[in-house]
Short mmCIF file of N, CA, C and O in Angstrom, two decimals:
data_model
loop_
_atom_site.label_atom_id
_atom_site.label_comp_id
_atom_site.label_asym_id
_atom_site.label_seq_id
_atom_site.Cartn_x
_atom_site.Cartn_y
_atom_site.Cartn_z
N UNK A 11 18.68 -19.29 -19.30
CA UNK A 11 19.37 -18.26 -18.54
C UNK A 11 18.67 -18.10 -17.19
O UNK A 11 17.47 -17.88 -17.13
N UNK A 12 19.42 -18.22 -16.10
CA UNK A 12 18.89 -18.06 -14.75
C UNK A 12 19.00 -16.62 -14.30
O UNK A 12 20.04 -15.99 -14.49
N UNK A 13 17.95 -16.12 -13.67
CA UNK A 13 17.92 -14.75 -13.17
C UNK A 13 17.65 -14.78 -11.67
O UNK A 13 16.73 -15.46 -11.21
N UNK A 14 18.47 -14.04 -10.92
CA UNK A 14 18.26 -13.89 -9.48
C UNK A 14 18.09 -12.41 -9.15
O UNK A 14 18.82 -11.56 -9.67
N UNK A 15 17.13 -12.11 -8.30
CA UNK A 15 16.89 -10.74 -7.88
C UNK A 15 17.09 -10.67 -6.37
O UNK A 15 16.48 -11.44 -5.62
N UNK A 16 17.94 -9.76 -5.94
CA UNK A 16 18.23 -9.53 -4.54
C UNK A 16 17.48 -8.27 -4.10
O UNK A 16 17.51 -7.25 -4.79
N UNK A 17 16.84 -8.34 -2.94
CA UNK A 17 16.12 -7.20 -2.41
C UNK A 17 16.67 -6.90 -1.01
O UNK A 17 16.33 -7.59 -0.06
N UNK A 18 17.53 -5.87 -0.89
CA UNK A 18 18.03 -5.51 0.43
C UNK A 18 17.00 -4.65 1.16
O UNK A 18 16.45 -3.72 0.58
N UNK A 19 16.72 -4.99 2.42
CA UNK A 19 15.74 -4.21 3.17
C UNK A 19 16.18 -4.00 4.61
O UNK A 19 16.86 -4.82 5.20
N UNK A 20 15.78 -2.85 5.14
CA UNK A 20 16.01 -2.48 6.52
C UNK A 20 14.73 -1.83 7.03
O UNK A 20 14.27 -0.85 6.44
N UNK A 21 14.14 -2.40 8.04
CA UNK A 21 12.87 -1.91 8.59
C UNK A 21 11.82 -1.74 7.49
O UNK A 21 11.32 -0.64 7.23
N UNK A 22 11.48 -2.84 6.80
CA UNK A 22 10.54 -2.72 5.68
C UNK A 22 9.10 -2.50 6.12
O UNK A 22 8.70 -2.87 7.23
N UNK A 23 8.34 -1.90 5.23
CA UNK A 23 6.89 -1.89 5.36
C UNK A 23 6.45 -3.24 4.79
O UNK A 23 6.57 -3.47 3.58
N UNK A 24 5.98 -4.12 5.64
CA UNK A 24 5.69 -5.49 5.21
C UNK A 24 4.71 -5.57 4.05
O UNK A 24 4.92 -6.32 3.10
N UNK A 25 3.63 -4.82 4.12
CA UNK A 25 2.62 -4.86 3.06
C UNK A 25 3.21 -4.43 1.72
O UNK A 25 2.97 -5.06 0.68
N UNK A 26 3.98 -3.35 1.73
CA UNK A 26 4.61 -2.86 0.50
C UNK A 26 5.60 -3.87 -0.04
O UNK A 26 5.60 -4.17 -1.24
N UNK A 27 6.46 -4.41 0.83
CA UNK A 27 7.46 -5.38 0.39
C UNK A 27 6.81 -6.63 -0.16
O UNK A 27 7.23 -7.15 -1.21
N UNK A 28 5.80 -7.13 0.49
CA UNK A 28 5.12 -8.33 0.02
C UNK A 28 4.45 -8.11 -1.33
O UNK A 28 4.60 -8.92 -2.24
N UNK A 29 3.75 -7.00 -1.49
CA UNK A 29 3.07 -6.72 -2.76
C UNK A 29 4.08 -6.52 -3.88
O UNK A 29 3.89 -7.02 -5.00
N UNK A 30 5.15 -5.79 -3.59
CA UNK A 30 6.19 -5.51 -4.60
C UNK A 30 6.89 -6.80 -5.02
O UNK A 30 7.10 -7.05 -6.21
N UNK A 31 7.22 -7.64 -4.05
CA UNK A 31 7.90 -8.90 -4.34
C UNK A 31 6.98 -9.81 -5.16
O UNK A 31 7.43 -10.42 -6.14
N UNK A 32 5.73 -9.89 -4.80
CA UNK A 32 4.78 -10.70 -5.58
C UNK A 32 4.66 -10.18 -7.01
O UNK A 32 4.59 -10.95 -7.95
N UNK A 33 4.66 -8.85 -7.18
CA UNK A 33 4.58 -8.28 -8.52
C UNK A 33 5.83 -8.61 -9.33
O UNK A 33 5.74 -8.94 -10.52
N UNK A 34 7.00 -8.53 -8.71
CA UNK A 34 8.26 -8.89 -9.39
C UNK A 34 8.20 -10.34 -9.87
O UNK A 34 8.54 -10.64 -11.02
N UNK A 35 7.78 -11.24 -9.00
CA UNK A 35 7.74 -12.66 -9.35
C UNK A 35 6.73 -12.92 -10.46
O UNK A 35 7.01 -13.66 -11.41
N UNK A 36 5.58 -12.29 -10.38
CA UNK A 36 4.54 -12.48 -11.40
C UNK A 36 4.96 -11.91 -12.75
O UNK A 36 4.81 -12.57 -13.78
N UNK A 37 5.51 -10.70 -12.75
CA UNK A 37 5.82 -10.02 -14.01
C UNK A 37 7.15 -10.44 -14.63
O UNK A 37 7.24 -10.58 -15.85
N UNK A 38 8.17 -10.62 -13.82
CA UNK A 38 9.51 -10.92 -14.33
C UNK A 38 9.80 -12.42 -14.35
O UNK A 38 10.53 -12.90 -15.20
N UNK A 39 9.23 -13.15 -13.42
CA UNK A 39 9.41 -14.59 -13.28
C UNK A 39 10.89 -14.98 -13.13
O UNK A 39 11.39 -15.83 -13.86
N UNK A 40 11.59 -14.39 -12.17
CA UNK A 40 12.99 -14.77 -11.94
C UNK A 40 13.07 -16.17 -11.35
O UNK A 40 12.09 -16.67 -10.78
N UNK A 41 14.23 -16.78 -11.47
CA UNK A 41 14.43 -18.11 -10.89
C UNK A 41 14.58 -18.03 -9.37
O UNK A 41 14.17 -18.95 -8.67
N UNK A 42 15.16 -16.94 -8.89
CA UNK A 42 15.38 -16.77 -7.45
C UNK A 42 15.07 -15.33 -7.05
O UNK A 42 15.47 -14.40 -7.74
N UNK A 43 14.37 -15.19 -5.94
CA UNK A 43 14.21 -13.89 -5.29
C UNK A 43 14.71 -14.08 -3.87
O UNK A 43 14.24 -14.97 -3.15
N UNK A 44 15.67 -13.27 -3.48
CA UNK A 44 16.26 -13.38 -2.14
C UNK A 44 16.19 -12.02 -1.46
O UNK A 44 16.66 -11.02 -1.99
N UNK A 45 15.59 -12.01 -0.28
CA UNK A 45 15.50 -10.80 0.51
C UNK A 45 16.60 -10.83 1.55
O UNK A 45 16.75 -11.82 2.28
N UNK A 46 17.39 -9.77 1.59
CA UNK A 46 18.43 -9.61 2.60
C UNK A 46 17.90 -8.63 3.64
O UNK A 46 17.83 -7.43 3.39
N UNK A 47 17.47 -9.15 4.78
CA UNK A 47 16.77 -8.38 5.80
C UNK A 47 17.71 -8.06 6.95
O UNK A 47 18.17 -8.95 7.65
N UNK A 48 18.00 -6.78 7.12
CA UNK A 48 18.96 -6.33 8.14
C UNK A 48 18.29 -5.97 9.46
O UNK A 48 17.15 -5.53 9.50
N UNK A 49 19.06 -6.13 10.54
CA UNK A 49 18.73 -5.67 11.88
C UNK A 49 17.45 -6.29 12.43
O UNK A 49 16.61 -5.60 13.00
N UNK A 50 17.32 -7.59 12.26
CA UNK A 50 16.18 -8.29 12.83
C UNK A 50 16.64 -9.68 13.26
O UNK A 50 17.62 -10.20 12.77
N UNK A 51 15.92 -10.26 14.15
CA UNK A 51 16.21 -11.61 14.61
C UNK A 51 15.29 -12.64 13.97
O UNK A 51 15.41 -13.82 14.20
N UNK A 52 14.36 -12.18 13.17
CA UNK A 52 13.38 -13.06 12.54
C UNK A 52 12.93 -12.44 11.23
O UNK A 52 13.39 -11.38 10.84
N UNK A 53 12.01 -13.10 10.56
CA UNK A 53 11.54 -12.59 9.26
C UNK A 53 10.47 -11.52 9.38
O UNK A 53 9.87 -11.13 8.40
N UNK A 54 10.19 -11.04 10.57
CA UNK A 54 9.27 -9.92 10.83
C UNK A 54 7.85 -10.17 10.36
O UNK A 54 7.13 -9.25 10.02
N UNK A 55 7.43 -11.42 10.32
CA UNK A 55 6.06 -11.73 9.95
C UNK A 55 5.78 -11.64 8.47
O UNK A 55 4.62 -11.57 8.07
N UNK A 56 6.80 -11.64 7.65
CA UNK A 56 6.59 -11.57 6.21
C UNK A 56 5.98 -12.88 5.72
O UNK A 56 6.38 -13.96 6.12
N UNK A 57 4.99 -12.76 4.84
CA UNK A 57 4.29 -13.93 4.32
C UNK A 57 4.05 -13.70 2.83
O UNK A 57 3.28 -12.83 2.46
N UNK A 58 4.75 -14.47 2.02
CA UNK A 58 4.71 -14.25 0.57
C UNK A 58 3.84 -15.29 -0.12
O UNK A 58 3.76 -16.44 0.30
N UNK A 59 3.20 -14.87 -1.21
CA UNK A 59 2.39 -15.76 -2.03
C UNK A 59 3.26 -16.74 -2.80
O UNK A 59 2.89 -17.89 -3.00
N UNK A 60 4.44 -16.30 -3.22
CA UNK A 60 5.37 -17.10 -4.01
C UNK A 60 6.59 -17.47 -3.17
O UNK A 60 6.88 -16.81 -2.18
N UNK A 61 7.36 -18.48 -3.60
CA UNK A 61 8.58 -18.84 -2.86
C UNK A 61 9.62 -17.72 -2.91
O UNK A 61 9.92 -17.18 -3.97
N UNK A 62 10.12 -17.36 -1.74
CA UNK A 62 11.12 -16.30 -1.60
C UNK A 62 12.14 -16.76 -0.56
O UNK A 62 11.76 -17.29 0.48
N UNK A 63 13.42 -16.57 -0.86
CA UNK A 63 14.45 -16.82 0.14
C UNK A 63 14.59 -15.58 1.01
O UNK A 63 14.64 -14.46 0.49
N UNK A 64 14.67 -15.77 2.32
CA UNK A 64 14.87 -14.65 3.23
C UNK A 64 16.09 -14.93 4.09
O UNK A 64 16.15 -15.96 4.77
N UNK A 65 17.06 -14.03 4.03
CA UNK A 65 18.24 -14.11 4.89
C UNK A 65 18.17 -12.96 5.88
O UNK A 65 18.16 -11.80 5.48
N UNK A 66 18.10 -13.29 7.16
CA UNK A 66 18.05 -12.26 8.19
C UNK A 66 19.37 -12.19 8.95
O UNK A 66 20.01 -13.21 9.19
N UNK A 67 19.77 -10.98 9.28
CA UNK A 67 20.92 -10.77 10.14
C UNK A 67 20.49 -9.82 11.26
O UNK A 67 19.62 -8.99 11.06
N UNK A 68 21.12 -9.96 12.41
CA UNK A 68 20.71 -9.19 13.57
C UNK A 68 21.35 -7.83 13.70
O UNK A 68 21.23 -7.18 14.74
N UNK A 69 22.02 -7.37 12.68
CA UNK A 69 22.68 -6.07 12.71
C UNK A 69 22.50 -5.40 11.35
O UNK A 69 22.08 -6.03 10.39
N UNK A 70 22.85 -4.15 11.28
CA UNK A 70 22.71 -3.41 10.03
C UNK A 70 24.01 -3.47 9.24
O UNK A 70 25.02 -2.89 9.63
N UNK A 71 24.00 -4.16 8.11
CA UNK A 71 25.17 -4.28 7.25
C UNK A 71 25.32 -3.07 6.34
O UNK A 71 26.41 -2.74 5.91
N UNK A 72 24.22 -2.47 5.97
CA UNK A 72 24.22 -1.43 4.95
C UNK A 72 23.79 -2.03 3.63
O UNK A 72 23.90 -3.24 3.39
N UNK A 73 23.28 -1.19 2.77
CA UNK A 73 22.72 -1.63 1.50
C UNK A 73 23.75 -2.34 0.62
O UNK A 73 23.48 -3.42 0.08
N UNK A 74 24.92 -1.76 0.48
CA UNK A 74 25.95 -2.35 -0.39
C UNK A 74 26.37 -3.72 0.06
O UNK A 74 26.50 -4.65 -0.75
N UNK A 75 26.59 -3.91 1.34
CA UNK A 75 27.00 -5.21 1.88
C UNK A 75 25.87 -6.21 1.75
O UNK A 75 26.11 -7.39 1.43
N UNK A 76 24.64 -5.79 1.99
CA UNK A 76 23.50 -6.69 1.84
C UNK A 76 23.38 -7.18 0.40
O UNK A 76 23.14 -8.37 0.15
N UNK A 77 23.55 -6.28 -0.55
CA UNK A 77 23.49 -6.67 -1.97
C UNK A 77 24.63 -7.63 -2.30
O UNK A 77 24.42 -8.67 -2.93
N UNK A 78 25.84 -7.30 -1.87
CA UNK A 78 27.00 -8.16 -2.13
C UNK A 78 26.80 -9.54 -1.52
O UNK A 78 27.05 -10.56 -2.18
N UNK A 79 26.35 -9.60 -0.28
CA UNK A 79 26.10 -10.89 0.36
C UNK A 79 25.04 -11.67 -0.40
O UNK A 79 25.15 -12.89 -0.57
N UNK A 80 24.00 -10.99 -0.86
CA UNK A 80 22.96 -11.65 -1.64
C UNK A 80 23.49 -12.22 -2.94
O UNK A 80 23.20 -13.37 -3.30
N UNK A 81 24.29 -11.42 -3.65
CA UNK A 81 24.87 -11.89 -4.91
C UNK A 81 25.76 -13.11 -4.69
O UNK A 81 25.76 -14.05 -5.48
N UNK A 82 26.52 -13.10 -3.62
CA UNK A 82 27.43 -14.22 -3.31
C UNK A 82 26.68 -15.49 -2.91
O UNK A 82 27.23 -16.57 -3.01
N UNK A 83 25.45 -15.35 -2.48
CA UNK A 83 24.71 -16.50 -1.97
C UNK A 83 23.89 -17.23 -3.04
O UNK A 83 23.37 -18.30 -2.77
N UNK A 84 23.78 -16.65 -4.22
CA UNK A 84 22.97 -17.27 -5.27
C UNK A 84 23.84 -17.63 -6.46
O UNK A 84 24.93 -17.08 -6.65
N UNK A 85 23.34 -18.55 -7.24
CA UNK A 85 24.02 -18.94 -8.47
C UNK A 85 23.07 -18.64 -9.63
O UNK A 85 22.01 -19.26 -9.74
N UNK A 86 23.45 -17.67 -10.47
CA UNK A 86 22.59 -17.28 -11.59
C UNK A 86 23.43 -16.64 -12.67
O UNK A 86 24.53 -16.13 -12.41
N UNK A 87 22.93 -16.67 -13.89
CA UNK A 87 23.60 -16.03 -15.02
C UNK A 87 23.44 -14.51 -14.96
O UNK A 87 24.33 -13.77 -15.37
N UNK A 88 22.30 -14.06 -14.47
CA UNK A 88 22.00 -12.63 -14.38
C UNK A 88 21.67 -12.30 -12.92
O UNK A 88 20.80 -12.93 -12.33
N UNK A 89 22.38 -11.33 -12.36
CA UNK A 89 22.16 -10.88 -11.00
C UNK A 89 21.60 -9.46 -11.03
O UNK A 89 22.16 -8.60 -11.70
N UNK A 90 20.51 -9.23 -10.32
CA UNK A 90 19.88 -7.91 -10.26
C UNK A 90 19.55 -7.59 -8.81
O UNK A 90 19.45 -8.49 -7.99
N UNK A 91 19.35 -6.31 -8.53
CA UNK A 91 18.80 -5.94 -7.24
C UNK A 91 17.80 -4.82 -7.44
O UNK A 91 17.88 -4.05 -8.38
N UNK A 92 16.84 -4.77 -6.52
CA UNK A 92 15.87 -3.68 -6.47
C UNK A 92 15.67 -3.32 -5.01
O UNK A 92 15.83 -4.15 -4.13
N UNK A 93 15.33 -2.07 -4.77
CA UNK A 93 15.03 -1.65 -3.41
C UNK A 93 13.67 -2.19 -3.00
O UNK A 93 12.75 -2.30 -3.82
N UNK A 94 13.54 -2.53 -1.73
CA UNK A 94 12.32 -3.15 -1.24
C UNK A 94 11.17 -2.20 -1.02
O UNK A 94 10.08 -2.64 -0.62
N UNK A 95 11.35 -0.91 -1.28
CA UNK A 95 10.27 0.04 -1.03
C UNK A 95 9.33 0.22 -2.21
O UNK A 95 8.38 1.01 -2.15
N UNK A 96 9.59 -0.47 -3.30
CA UNK A 96 8.73 -0.39 -4.47
C UNK A 96 8.89 0.89 -5.27
O UNK A 96 8.03 1.22 -6.09
N UNK A 97 10.00 1.59 -5.07
CA UNK A 97 10.20 2.87 -5.75
C UNK A 97 10.48 2.73 -7.24
O UNK A 97 10.34 3.68 -7.99
N UNK A 98 10.87 1.53 -7.67
CA UNK A 98 11.11 1.28 -9.09
C UNK A 98 9.97 0.41 -9.60
O UNK A 98 9.73 -0.67 -9.07
N UNK A 99 9.27 0.88 -10.61
CA UNK A 99 8.14 0.10 -11.12
C UNK A 99 8.64 -1.14 -11.87
O UNK A 99 9.72 -1.14 -12.44
N UNK A 100 7.83 -2.16 -11.82
CA UNK A 100 8.18 -3.42 -12.48
C UNK A 100 7.70 -3.39 -13.90
O UNK A 100 6.67 -2.92 -14.23
#
């Protein structure tokens, strides 16, 4: 069973997002982690310990659209999303 986790973010705290994403990958071990990063022209200096897909757009889509776009971009049996602020414990 393949699992993909989408993380929609807008103006993230890089340290928090990186630590949270690394914890998700270590604890859950999903097949794909994809970050949908809004309102930026680049990946904002994000540097992950594990492989992570990052999709950046130069405008603000909103959380729902970012999640939908993320789900449409991956192929997995199980699709999940979590907020990038680490508010949900792993």
